[in-house]
Coordinates of C-alpha atoms in Angstrom, one line a residue:
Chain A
X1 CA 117.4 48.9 67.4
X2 CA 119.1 50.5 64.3
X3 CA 121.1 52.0 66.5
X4 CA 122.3 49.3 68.1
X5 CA 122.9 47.6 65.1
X6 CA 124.9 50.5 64.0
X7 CA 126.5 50.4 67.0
X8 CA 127.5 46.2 66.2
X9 CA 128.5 47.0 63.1
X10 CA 131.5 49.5 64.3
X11 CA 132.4 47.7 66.6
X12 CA 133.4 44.9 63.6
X13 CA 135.2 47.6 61.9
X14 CA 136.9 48.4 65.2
X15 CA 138.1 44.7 66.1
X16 CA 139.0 44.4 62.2
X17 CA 141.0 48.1 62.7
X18 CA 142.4 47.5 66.3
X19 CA 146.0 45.7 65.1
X20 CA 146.5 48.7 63.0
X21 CA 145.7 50.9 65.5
X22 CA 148.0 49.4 68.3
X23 CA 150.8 49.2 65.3
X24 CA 150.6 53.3 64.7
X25 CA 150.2 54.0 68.6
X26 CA 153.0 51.4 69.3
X27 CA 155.4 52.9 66.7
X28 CA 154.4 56.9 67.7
X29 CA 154.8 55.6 71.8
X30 CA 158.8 54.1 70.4
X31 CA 159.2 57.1 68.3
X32 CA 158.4 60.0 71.2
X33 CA 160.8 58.0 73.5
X34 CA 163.4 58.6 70.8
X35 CA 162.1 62.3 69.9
X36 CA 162.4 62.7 73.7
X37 CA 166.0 61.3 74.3
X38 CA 167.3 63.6 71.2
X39 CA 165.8 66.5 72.6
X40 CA 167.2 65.9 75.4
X41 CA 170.5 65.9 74.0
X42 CA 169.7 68.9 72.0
X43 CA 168.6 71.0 74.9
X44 CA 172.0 70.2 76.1
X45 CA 173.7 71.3 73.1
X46 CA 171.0 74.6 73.4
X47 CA 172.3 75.1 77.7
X48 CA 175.5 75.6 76.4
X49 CA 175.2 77.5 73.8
X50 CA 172.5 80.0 75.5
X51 CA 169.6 79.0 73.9
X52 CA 166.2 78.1 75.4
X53 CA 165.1 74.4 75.1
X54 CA 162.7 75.2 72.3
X55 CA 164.2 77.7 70.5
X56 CA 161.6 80.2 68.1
X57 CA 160.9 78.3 64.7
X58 CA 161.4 80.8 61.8
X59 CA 157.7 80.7 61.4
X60 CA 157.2 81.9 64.9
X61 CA 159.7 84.5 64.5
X62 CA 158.0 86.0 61.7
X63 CA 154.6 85.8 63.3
X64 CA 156.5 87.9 66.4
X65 CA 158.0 90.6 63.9
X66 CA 154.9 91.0 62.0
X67 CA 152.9 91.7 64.8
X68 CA 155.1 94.1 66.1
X69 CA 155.2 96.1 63.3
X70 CA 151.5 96.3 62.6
X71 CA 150.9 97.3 66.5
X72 CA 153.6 100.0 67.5
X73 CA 150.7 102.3 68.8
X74 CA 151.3 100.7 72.7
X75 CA 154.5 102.3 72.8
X76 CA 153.4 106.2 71.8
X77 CA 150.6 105.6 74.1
X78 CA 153.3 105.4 76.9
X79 CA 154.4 109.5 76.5
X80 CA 154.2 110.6 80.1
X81 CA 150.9 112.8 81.0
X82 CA 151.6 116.3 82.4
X83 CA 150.0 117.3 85.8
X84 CA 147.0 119.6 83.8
X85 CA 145.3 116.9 82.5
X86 CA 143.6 118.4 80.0
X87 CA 141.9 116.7 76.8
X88 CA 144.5 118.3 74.0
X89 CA 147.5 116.7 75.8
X90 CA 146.3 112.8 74.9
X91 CA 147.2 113.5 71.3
X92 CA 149.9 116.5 71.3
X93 CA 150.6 115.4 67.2
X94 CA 147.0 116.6 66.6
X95 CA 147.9 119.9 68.9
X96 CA 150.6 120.6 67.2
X97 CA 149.1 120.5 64.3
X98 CA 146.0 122.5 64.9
X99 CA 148.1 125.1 67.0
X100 CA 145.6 125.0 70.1
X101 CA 146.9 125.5 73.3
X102 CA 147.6 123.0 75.4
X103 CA 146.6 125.2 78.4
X104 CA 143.9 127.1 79.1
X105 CA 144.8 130.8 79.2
X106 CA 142.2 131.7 82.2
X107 CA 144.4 131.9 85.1
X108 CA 143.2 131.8 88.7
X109 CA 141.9 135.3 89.1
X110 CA 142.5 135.5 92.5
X111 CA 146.6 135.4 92.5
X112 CA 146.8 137.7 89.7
X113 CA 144.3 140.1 91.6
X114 CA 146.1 139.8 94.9
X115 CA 149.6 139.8 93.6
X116 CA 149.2 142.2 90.5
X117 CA 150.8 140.3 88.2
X118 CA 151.1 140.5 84.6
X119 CA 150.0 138.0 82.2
X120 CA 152.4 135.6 80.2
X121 CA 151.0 134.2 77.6
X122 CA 152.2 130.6 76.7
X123 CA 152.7 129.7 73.0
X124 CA 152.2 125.9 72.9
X125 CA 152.9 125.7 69.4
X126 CA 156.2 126.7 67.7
X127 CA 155.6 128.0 64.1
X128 CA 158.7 127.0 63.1
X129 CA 158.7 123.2 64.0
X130 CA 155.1 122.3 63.3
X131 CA 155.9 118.5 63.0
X132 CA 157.6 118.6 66.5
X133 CA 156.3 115.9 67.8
X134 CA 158.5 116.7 70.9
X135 CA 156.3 120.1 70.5
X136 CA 153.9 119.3 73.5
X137 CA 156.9 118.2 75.8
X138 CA 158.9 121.8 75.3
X139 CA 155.8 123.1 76.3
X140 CA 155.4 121.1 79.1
X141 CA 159.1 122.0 80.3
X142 CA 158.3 125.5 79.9
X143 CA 155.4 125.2 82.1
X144 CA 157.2 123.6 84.9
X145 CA 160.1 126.1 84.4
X146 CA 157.5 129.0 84.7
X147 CA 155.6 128.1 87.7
X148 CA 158.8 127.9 90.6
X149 CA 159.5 131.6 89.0
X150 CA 155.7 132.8 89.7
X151 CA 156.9 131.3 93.0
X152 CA 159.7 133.4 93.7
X153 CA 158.6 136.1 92.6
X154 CA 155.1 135.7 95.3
X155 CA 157.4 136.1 98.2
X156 CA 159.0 139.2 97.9
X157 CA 155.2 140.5 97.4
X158 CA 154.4 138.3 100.7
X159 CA 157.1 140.0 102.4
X160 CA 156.6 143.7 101.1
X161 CA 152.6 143.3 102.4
X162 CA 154.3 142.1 105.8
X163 CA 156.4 145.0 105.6
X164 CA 152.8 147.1 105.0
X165 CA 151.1 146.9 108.8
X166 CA 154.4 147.7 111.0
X167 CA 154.3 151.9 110.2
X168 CA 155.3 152.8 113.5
X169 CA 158.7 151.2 113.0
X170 CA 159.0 152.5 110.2
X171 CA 158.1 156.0 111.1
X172 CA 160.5 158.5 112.0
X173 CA 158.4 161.4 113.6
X174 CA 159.2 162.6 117.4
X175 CA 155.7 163.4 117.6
X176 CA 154.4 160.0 116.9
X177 CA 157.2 158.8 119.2
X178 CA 156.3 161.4 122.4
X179 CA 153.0 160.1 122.2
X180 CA 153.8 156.5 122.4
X181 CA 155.5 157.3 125.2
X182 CA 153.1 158.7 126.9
X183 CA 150.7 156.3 125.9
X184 CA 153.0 153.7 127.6
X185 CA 153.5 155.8 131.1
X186 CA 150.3 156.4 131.5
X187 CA 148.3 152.9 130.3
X188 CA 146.3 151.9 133.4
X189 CA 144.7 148.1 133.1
X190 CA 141.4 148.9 133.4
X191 CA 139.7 147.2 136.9
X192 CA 136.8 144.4 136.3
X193 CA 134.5 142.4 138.4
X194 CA 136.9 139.8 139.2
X195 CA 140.2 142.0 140.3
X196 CA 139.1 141.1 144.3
X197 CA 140.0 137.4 143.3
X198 CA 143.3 138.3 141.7
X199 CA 145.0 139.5 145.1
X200 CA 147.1 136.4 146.9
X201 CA 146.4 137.8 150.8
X202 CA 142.5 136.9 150.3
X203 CA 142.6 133.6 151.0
X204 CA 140.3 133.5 153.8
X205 CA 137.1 133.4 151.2
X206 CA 135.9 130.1 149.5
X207 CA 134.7 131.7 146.6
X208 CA 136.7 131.3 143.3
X209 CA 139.7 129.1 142.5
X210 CA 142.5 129.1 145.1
X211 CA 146.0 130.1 143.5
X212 CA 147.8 130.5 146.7
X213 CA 151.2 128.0 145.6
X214 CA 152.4 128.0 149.0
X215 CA 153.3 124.7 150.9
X216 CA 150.7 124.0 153.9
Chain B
X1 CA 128.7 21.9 58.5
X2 CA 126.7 18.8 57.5
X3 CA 123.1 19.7 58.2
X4 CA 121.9 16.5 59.7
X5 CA 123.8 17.6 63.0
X6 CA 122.2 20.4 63.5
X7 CA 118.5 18.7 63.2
X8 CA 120.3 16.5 66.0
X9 CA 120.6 19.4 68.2
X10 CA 118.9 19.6 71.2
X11 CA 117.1 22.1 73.3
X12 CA 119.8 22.8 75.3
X13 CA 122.4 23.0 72.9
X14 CA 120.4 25.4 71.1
X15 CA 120.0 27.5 74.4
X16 CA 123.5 27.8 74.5
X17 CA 124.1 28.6 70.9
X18 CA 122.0 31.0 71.1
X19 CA 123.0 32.6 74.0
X20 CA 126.7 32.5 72.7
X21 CA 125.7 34.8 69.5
X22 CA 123.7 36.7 72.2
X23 CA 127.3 37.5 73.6
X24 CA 128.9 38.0 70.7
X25 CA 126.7 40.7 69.6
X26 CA 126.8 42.1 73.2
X27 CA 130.8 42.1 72.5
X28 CA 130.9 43.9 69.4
X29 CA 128.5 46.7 70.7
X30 CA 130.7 47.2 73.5
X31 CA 133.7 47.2 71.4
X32 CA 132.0 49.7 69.1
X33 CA 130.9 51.8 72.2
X34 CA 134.2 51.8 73.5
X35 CA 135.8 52.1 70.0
X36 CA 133.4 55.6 69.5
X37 CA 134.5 56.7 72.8
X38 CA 138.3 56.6 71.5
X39 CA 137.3 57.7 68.6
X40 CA 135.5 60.9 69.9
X41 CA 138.2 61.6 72.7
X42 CA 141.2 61.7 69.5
X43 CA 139.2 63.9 68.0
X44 CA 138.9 66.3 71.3
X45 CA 142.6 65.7 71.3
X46 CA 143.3 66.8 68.0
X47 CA 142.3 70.5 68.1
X48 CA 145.1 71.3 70.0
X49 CA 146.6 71.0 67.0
X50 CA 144.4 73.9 65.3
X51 CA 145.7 75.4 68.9
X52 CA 149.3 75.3 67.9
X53 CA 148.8 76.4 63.9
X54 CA 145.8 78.9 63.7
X55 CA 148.0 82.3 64.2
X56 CA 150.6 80.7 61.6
X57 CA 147.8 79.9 58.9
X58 CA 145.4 82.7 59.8
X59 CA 148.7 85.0 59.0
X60 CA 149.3 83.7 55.9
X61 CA 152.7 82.6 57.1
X62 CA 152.7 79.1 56.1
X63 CA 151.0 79.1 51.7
X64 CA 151.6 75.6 50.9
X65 CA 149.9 72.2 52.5
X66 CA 153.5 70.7 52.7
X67 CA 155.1 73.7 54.8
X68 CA 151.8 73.5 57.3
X69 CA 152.4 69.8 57.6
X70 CA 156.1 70.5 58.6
X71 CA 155.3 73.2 60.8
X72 CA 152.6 71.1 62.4
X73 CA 154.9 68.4 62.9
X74 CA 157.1 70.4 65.0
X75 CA 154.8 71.9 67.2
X76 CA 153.4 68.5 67.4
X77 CA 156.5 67.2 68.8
X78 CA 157.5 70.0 71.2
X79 CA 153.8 69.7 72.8
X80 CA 154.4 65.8 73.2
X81 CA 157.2 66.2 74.4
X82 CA 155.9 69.0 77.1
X83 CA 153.0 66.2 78.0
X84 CA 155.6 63.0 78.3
X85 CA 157.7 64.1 80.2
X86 CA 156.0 63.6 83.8
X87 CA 155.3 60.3 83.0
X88 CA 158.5 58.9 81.0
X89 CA 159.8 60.4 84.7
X90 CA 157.1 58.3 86.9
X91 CA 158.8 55.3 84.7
X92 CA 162.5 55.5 85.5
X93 CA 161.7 56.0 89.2
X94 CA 159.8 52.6 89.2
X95 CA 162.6 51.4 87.2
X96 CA 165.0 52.6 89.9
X97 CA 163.1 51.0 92.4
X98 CA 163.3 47.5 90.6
X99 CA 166.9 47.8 89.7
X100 CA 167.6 48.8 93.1
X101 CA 166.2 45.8 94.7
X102 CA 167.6 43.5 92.3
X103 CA 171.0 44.9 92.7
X104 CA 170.5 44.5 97.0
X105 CA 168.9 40.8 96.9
X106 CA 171.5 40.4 94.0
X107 CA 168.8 38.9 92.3
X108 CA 168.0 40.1 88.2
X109 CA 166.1 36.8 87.6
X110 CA 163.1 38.4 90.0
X111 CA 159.6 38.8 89.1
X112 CA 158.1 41.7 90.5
X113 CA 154.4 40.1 89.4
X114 CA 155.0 36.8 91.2
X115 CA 152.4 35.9 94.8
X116 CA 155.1 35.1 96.4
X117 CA 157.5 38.6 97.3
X118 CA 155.9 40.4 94.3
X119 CA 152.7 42.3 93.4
X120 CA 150.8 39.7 93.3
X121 CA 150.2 39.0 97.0
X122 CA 147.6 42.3 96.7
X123 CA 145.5 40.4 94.7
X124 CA 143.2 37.4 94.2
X125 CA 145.1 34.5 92.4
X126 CA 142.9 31.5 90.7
X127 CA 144.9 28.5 89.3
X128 CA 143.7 28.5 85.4
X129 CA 146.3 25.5 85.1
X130 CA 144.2 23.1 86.9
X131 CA 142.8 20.9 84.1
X132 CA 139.5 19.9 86.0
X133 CA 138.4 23.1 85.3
X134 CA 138.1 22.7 81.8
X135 CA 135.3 20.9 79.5
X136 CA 135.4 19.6 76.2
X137 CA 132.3 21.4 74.3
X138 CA 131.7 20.8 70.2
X139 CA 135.8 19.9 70.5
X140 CA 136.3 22.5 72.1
X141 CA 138.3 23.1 76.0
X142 CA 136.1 25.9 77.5
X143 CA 136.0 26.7 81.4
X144 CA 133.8 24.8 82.7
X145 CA 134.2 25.7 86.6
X146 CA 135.4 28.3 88.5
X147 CA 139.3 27.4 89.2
X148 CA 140.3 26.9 92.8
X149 CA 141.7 29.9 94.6
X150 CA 145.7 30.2 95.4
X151 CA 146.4 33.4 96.9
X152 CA 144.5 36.0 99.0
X153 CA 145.2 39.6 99.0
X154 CA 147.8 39.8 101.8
X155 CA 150.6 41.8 102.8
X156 CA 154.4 41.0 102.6
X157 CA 157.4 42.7 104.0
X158 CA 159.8 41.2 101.3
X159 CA 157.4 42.0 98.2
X160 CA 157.1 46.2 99.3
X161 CA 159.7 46.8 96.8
X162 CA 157.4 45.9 94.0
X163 CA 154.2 47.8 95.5
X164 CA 156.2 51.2 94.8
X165 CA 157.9 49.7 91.6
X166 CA 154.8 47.8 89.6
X167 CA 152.0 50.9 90.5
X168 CA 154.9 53.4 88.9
X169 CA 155.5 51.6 86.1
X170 CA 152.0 51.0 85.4
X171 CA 150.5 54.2 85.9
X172 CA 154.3 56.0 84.0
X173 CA 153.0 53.2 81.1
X174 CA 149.1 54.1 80.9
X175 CA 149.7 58.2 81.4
X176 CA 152.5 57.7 78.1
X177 CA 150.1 55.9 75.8
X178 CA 147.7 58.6 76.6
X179 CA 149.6 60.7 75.5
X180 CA 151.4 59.0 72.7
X181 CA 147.8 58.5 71.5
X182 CA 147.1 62.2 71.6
X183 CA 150.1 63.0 69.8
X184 CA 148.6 60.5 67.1
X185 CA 145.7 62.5 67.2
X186 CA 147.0 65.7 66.4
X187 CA 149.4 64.1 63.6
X188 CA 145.8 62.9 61.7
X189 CA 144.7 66.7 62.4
X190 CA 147.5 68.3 60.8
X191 CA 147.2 66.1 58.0
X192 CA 143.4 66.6 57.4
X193 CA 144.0 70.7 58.0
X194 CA 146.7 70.6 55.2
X195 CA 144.0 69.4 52.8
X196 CA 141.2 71.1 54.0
X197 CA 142.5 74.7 54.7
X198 CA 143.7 74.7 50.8
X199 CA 141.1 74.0 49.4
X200 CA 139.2 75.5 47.1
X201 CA 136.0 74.9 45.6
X202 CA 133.5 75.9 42.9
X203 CA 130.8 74.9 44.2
X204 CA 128.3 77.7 43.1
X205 CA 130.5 79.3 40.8
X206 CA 129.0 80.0 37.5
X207 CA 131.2 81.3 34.7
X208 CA 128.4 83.3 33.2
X209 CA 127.4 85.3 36.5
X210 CA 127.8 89.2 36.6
X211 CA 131.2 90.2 38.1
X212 CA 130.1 91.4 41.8
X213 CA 129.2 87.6 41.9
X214 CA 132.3 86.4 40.7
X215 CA 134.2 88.9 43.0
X216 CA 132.3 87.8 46.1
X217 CA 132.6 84.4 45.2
X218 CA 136.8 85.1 45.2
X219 CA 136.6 86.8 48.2
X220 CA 135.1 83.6 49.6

């Protein structure tokens, strides 16, 4: 009950406060039609002149600047990643700073074992330029230039161990050469189960596979 | 109101008086209802405008009420002008569609409302002219019967220039106040934000409390 009462009673104040009402909703509805039309005219003016139709207000245009300069971290965050993802590389500024290296040393054993090559070490940091921040990338750039020479240099190994196995070309002794000979002349296939089934004019028995390519 | 009428009333008069302030009341309620309704949606309407501000004033940007109120005002305007748009459009089109038929039939003296070739042959037409209709109560011409029917909802070739024409305009026209209404809204927002976002109080503050109190009263 009091809240319908209530309810009565606003609805007084309402009917007293409509006229006022419609006045400020009439005069804002004339008003935007006028806003409209001279914005209208104004984003004209704006087309020609290369603006946009709303063109940034000052105070947006501060907002933008300010918080550009309080978040520039996105753009260091970009710095392209090298293949050997390895934790030190996020940050090379703290690297370079520190002086760790930004590669493990260990190689794999088994190249250096199998081509006997000798160890390079790789200086990350340069003692002279400790503020580099470009530090990590000359680094990675000597990296990449190192590993297509380990490359060439594998395949005149690769080719020297071919080179290994063939002796007898190699070799320059009559001996070794009269007995290759001879191992040649006198090298007799030796006979197995199945040379009865090799011979063409047995074709008479059904046994085995017939290889006989003649046109019946 | 000389009191010696009203002893004169009888029981049905005063069934009727007292259902008449029965109505009334059942009027205002509904007028308040609707009136808190309006109320409450304006109010929905006006945080947009704490939408369009916040980074500004959050920011620091804007330090004075009177530079928030300006700024306020022209977001205000560029988002109302983003919302009215669409229907200021729906508008002209139905607009087009009237001056376009007025300009075929060569007719400007048209009414696009009329039962005849207009809107009104959709809809149910009574004849509130007809003076039988009416009664003379306390001196006063009230309705007394329902008025006779002239016109049934039918539909006419001639009058389908104002079925595209009266449905644009009206919808153009209710979609605009809406909107017009919301941009009212946020104007009263701005205006209460520029007093209440500056405002300081010292409520709580005493001038005799230790300094850590004073300092976390500033910071507040």
């Amino acid at each position: 009950m009091l809240g319908l009462l209530k309810t009565f009673g606003k609805g007084i104040l309402y009917v007293i406060g409509l006229p006022f009402f419609l006045i400020a909703l009439v005069l804002f509805a004339v008003f935007g039609i006028l806003a409209f039309l001279f914005q209208i005219i104004k984003s004209i003016i704006f087309f020609f002149t290369g603006q946009k139709f709303f063109p940034e207000l000052p105070e947006d245009k501060e907002l933008r600047l300010m918080k550009e300069a309080s978040n520039p971290a996105p753009k260091q965050e970009e710095v392209p990643q090298p293949v050997n993802n390895t934790p030190s590389i996020i940050t090379p500024l703290e690297d370079m700073s520190e002086e760790k290296p930004i590669i493990s040393p260990v190689k794999n054993p088994v190249e250096e074992t199998v081509f006997e090559e000798p160890e390079e070490e790789i200086i990350p940091n340069k003692p002279d330029d400790p503020e580099d921040p470009e530090g990590g990338d000359h680094v990675f750039e000597r990296l990449i230039e190192d590993e297509p020479e380990e490359i060439i240099e594998e395949e005149p190994i690769a080719e020297e161990e071919e080179e290994e196995p063939t002796v007898l070309e190699t070799s320059n002794d009559k001996e070794d050469e009269e007995d290759l000979v001879e191992e040649l002349e006198t090298y007799v296939p030796r006979s197995s189960n199945y040379d009865s089934q090799v011979d063409d004019e047995d074709d008479d028995t059904d046994s085995g596979v017939n290889i006989d390519y003649d046109v019946r | 109101m000389n009191p010696i009428i009203l002893v004169q009333l009888t029981e049905n008069d005063k069934r009727i008086i007292i259902a008449i302030c029965l109505v009334i009341i059942l009027l205002f309620v509904l007028i308040g209802l609707i009136g808190s309704l309006i109320i409450r949606t304006m109010k929905w309407q006006g945080k947009k405008c704490d939408t369009l501000v916040s980074d500004v004033v959050t920011n620091h940007i804007v330090t004075t009420p009177f530079q928030l109120r300006k700024y306020a005002r022209k977001k205000n305007v560029r988002h109302f002008i983003k919302q009215a748009w669409i229907p200021l459009l729906i508008i002209l089109v139905g607009a087009l569609v009237y001056i376009i038929h007025n300009i075929v039939y060569n007719n400007w003296a048209y009414n696009p409302f009329n039962y005849d070739d207009g809107f009104g042959t959709l809809l149910f037409i009574w004849d509130f002219n007809d003076p039988d209709s009416y009664a003379v109560v306390f001196g006063i011409k009230i309705l007394a019967k329902w008025p006779p029917l002239i016109n049934q909802p039918h539909v006419a070739v001639d009058a389908i220039w104002s079925y595209f024409a009266v449905p644009l305009v009206i919808i153009g026209f209710l979609w605009y106040l809406v909107v017009a209404q919301a941009w009212l809204a946020r104007t009263i927002r701005a205006w209460k934000l520029s007093k209440q976002v500056f405002e300081k109080s010292l409520e709580g503050f005493n001038q005799n409390s230790p300094v850590q109190d004073i300092s976390n009263n500033q910071m507040q």
